[in-house]
Coordinates of C-alpha atoms in Angstrom, one line a residue:
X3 CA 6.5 -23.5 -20.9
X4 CA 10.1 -24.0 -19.8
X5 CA 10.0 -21.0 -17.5
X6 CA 6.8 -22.1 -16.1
X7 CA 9.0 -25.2 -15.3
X8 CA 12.2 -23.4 -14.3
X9 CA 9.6 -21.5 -11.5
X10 CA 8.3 -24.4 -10.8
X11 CA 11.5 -26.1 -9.8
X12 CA 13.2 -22.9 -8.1
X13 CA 9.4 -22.9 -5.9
X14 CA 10.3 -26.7 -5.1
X15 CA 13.4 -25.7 -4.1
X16 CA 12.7 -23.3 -1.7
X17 CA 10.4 -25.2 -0.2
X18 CA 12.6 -28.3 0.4
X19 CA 16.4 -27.0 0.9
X20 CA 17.4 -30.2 2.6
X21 CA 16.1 -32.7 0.0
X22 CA 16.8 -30.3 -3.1
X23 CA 20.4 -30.2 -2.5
X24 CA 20.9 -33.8 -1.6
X25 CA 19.4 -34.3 -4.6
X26 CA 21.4 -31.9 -6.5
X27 CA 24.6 -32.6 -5.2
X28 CA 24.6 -36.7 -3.8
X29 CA 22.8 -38.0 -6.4
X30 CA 25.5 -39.7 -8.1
X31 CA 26.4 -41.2 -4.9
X32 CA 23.6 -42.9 -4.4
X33 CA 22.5 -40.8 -1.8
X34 CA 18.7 -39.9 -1.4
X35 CA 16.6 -38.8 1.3
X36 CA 13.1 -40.2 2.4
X37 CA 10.7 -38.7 4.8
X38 CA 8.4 -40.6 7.4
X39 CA 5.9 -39.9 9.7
X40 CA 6.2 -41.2 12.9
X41 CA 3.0 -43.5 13.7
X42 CA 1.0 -42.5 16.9
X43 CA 1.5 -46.9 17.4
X44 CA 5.4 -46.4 17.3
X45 CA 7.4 -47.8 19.7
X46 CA 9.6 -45.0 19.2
X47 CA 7.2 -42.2 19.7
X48 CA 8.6 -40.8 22.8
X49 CA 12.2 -41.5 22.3
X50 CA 15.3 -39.7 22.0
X51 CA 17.2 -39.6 18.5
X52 CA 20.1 -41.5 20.4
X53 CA 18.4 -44.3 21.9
X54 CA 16.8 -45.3 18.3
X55 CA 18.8 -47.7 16.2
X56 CA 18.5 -46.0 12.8
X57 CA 22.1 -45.4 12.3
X58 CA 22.8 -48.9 13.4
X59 CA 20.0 -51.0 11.9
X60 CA 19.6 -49.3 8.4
X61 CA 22.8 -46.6 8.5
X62 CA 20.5 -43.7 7.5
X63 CA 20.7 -40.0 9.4
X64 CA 18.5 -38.0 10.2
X65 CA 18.6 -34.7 9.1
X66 CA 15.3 -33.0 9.9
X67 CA 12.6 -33.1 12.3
X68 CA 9.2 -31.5 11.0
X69 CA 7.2 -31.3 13.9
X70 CA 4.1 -29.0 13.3
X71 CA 5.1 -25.2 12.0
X72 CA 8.4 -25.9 13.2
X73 CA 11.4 -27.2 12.0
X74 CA 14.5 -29.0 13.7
X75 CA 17.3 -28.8 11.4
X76 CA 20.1 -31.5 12.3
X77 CA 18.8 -32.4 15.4
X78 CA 21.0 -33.7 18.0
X79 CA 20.4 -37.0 20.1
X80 CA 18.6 -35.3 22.7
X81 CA 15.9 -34.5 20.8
X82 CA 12.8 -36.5 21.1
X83 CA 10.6 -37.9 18.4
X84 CA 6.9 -37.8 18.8
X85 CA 3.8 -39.1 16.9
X86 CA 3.4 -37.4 13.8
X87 CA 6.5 -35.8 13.6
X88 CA 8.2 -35.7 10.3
X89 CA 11.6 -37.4 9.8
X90 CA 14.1 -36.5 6.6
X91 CA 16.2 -39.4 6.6
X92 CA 19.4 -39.6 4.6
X93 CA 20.9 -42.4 3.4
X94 CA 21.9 -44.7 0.0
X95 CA 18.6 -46.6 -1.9
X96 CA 18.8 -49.4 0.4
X97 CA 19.4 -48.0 3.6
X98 CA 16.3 -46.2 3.0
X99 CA 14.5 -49.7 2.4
X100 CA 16.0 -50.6 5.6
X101 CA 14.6 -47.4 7.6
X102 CA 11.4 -47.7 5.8
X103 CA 11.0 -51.7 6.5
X104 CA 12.0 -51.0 10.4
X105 CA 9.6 -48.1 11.0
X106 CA 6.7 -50.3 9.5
X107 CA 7.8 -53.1 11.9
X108 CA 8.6 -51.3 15.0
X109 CA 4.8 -50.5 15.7
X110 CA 3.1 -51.6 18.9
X111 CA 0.4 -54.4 18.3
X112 CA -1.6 -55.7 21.1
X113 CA -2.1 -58.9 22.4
X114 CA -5.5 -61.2 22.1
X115 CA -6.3 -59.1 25.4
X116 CA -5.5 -55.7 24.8
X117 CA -7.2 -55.9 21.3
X118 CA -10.2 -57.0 23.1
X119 CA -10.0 -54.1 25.3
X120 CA -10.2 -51.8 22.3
X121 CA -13.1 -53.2 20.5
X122 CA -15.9 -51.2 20.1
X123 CA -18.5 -51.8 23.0
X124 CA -22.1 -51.1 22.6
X125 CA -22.8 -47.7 24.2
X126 CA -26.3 -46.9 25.4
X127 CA -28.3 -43.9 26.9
X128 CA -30.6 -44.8 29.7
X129 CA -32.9 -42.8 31.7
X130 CA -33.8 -44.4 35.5
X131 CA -36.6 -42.7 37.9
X132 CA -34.8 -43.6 41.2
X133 CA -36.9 -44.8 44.0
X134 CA -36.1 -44.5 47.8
X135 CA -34.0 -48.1 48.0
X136 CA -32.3 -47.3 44.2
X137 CA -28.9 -47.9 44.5
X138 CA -27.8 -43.6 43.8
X139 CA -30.6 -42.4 46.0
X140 CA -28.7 -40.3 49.0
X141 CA -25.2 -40.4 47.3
X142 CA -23.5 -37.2 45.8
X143 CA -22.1 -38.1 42.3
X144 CA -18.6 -38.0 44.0
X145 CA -19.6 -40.8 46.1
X146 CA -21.1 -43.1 43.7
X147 CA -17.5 -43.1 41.3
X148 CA -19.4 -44.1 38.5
X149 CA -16.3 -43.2 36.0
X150 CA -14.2 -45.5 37.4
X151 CA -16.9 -48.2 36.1
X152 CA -17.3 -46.5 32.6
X153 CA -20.8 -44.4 33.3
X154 CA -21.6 -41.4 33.3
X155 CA -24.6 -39.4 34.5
X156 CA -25.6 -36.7 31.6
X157 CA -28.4 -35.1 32.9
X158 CA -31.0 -35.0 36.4
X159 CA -34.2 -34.0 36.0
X160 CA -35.3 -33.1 39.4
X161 CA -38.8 -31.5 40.7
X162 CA -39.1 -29.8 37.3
X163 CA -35.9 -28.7 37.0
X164 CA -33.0 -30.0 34.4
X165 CA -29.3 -30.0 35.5
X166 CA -26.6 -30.9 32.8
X167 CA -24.0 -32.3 33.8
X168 CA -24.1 -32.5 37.5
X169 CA -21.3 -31.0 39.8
X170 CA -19.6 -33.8 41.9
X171 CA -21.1 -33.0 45.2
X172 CA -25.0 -33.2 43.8
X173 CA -27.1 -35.4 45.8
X174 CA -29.4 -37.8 44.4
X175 CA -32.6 -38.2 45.6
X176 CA -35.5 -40.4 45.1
X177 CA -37.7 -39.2 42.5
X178 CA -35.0 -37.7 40.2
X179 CA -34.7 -38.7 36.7
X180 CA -31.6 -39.7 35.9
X181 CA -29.6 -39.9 32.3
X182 CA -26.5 -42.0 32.0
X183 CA -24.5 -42.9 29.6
X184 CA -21.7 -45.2 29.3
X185 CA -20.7 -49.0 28.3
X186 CA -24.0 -51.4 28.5
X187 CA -21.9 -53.8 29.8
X188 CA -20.2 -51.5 32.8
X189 CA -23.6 -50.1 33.8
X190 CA -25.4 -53.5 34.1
X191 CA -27.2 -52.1 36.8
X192 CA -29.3 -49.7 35.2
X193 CA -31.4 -52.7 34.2

């Protein structure tokens, strides 16, 4: 049993040098470390180390950047800090309180507006037979910009013949059979 655990904590050891030996060797010191994810929301996603206020709001350092399969080992200021990077933090019990309370608060939240924006919005798939005076008849797909309006054309059935996903210069013509997708409330006009 105890050399299962001995292995156990020699494997833990290896596989977290930085954390082991703060452990090891601060711990009566009150020195810990704390590792954090950096939220995709973060205001500092996108940042350099220097231009965060770790050190100066909460006093903690950080010692380690786990980004991926790599590994920044006492990075210096220049190096940025991206969403879901990894940060070891070092720092006393209530530094890391600090650095732990800041990163949950330093998160973007939109407004009334932008949260509106980013509701869901009722998608729809719609098929329209256009006629000569149809509003895409005699337009390439370039022309007709429908992206910029949130639609998109899927699929043209025309004389018998099914094109996925239309190139940009294909010309509608009446007859065709059209598929788009997109927000109901962008492609009104389908109606």
């Amino acid at each position: 049993f105890m050399a299962n655990l001995n292995e156990k904590e020699q494997q833990q050891r290896r596989m977290a040098p930085v954390t082991s030996k703060v452990s090891d060797k601060m711990a009566r010191y009150n020195v810990k470390t704390d590792m954090l994810t950096i939220s995709p929301d973060s205001l500092y996603a996108g940042k350099p180390l220097m231009e965060l206020p770790f050190r100066h709001k909460s006093g903690v350092n950080i010692v380690k950047i786990v980004r991926g399969s790599r590994t920044i080992m006492i990075p210096t200021g220049s190096e940025m800090v991206f969403p879901y990077d990894k940060l070891l933090a070092v720092g006393t019990k209530e530094q890391l309180v600090e650095f732990r309370k800041d990163m949950a608060e330093e998160v973007y939240v939109p407004d009334k507006t932008a949260a509106d924006a980013l509701a869901p919005r009722e998608f729809q798939l719609e098929s329209i037979t256009l006629k000569d005076d149809s509003w895409l008849t005699g337009k390439t797909l370039r022309e007709t910009d429908m992206r910029s309006y949130g639609c998109m054309v899927i699929s043209v059935v025309s004389d018998g013949q099914v094109t996925t996903n239309p190139t940009p210069d294909y010309r509608f013509k009446s007859g065709d059979l059209v598929w788009l997708a997109g927000e109901k409330s962008a492609c009104e006009w389908w109606d």
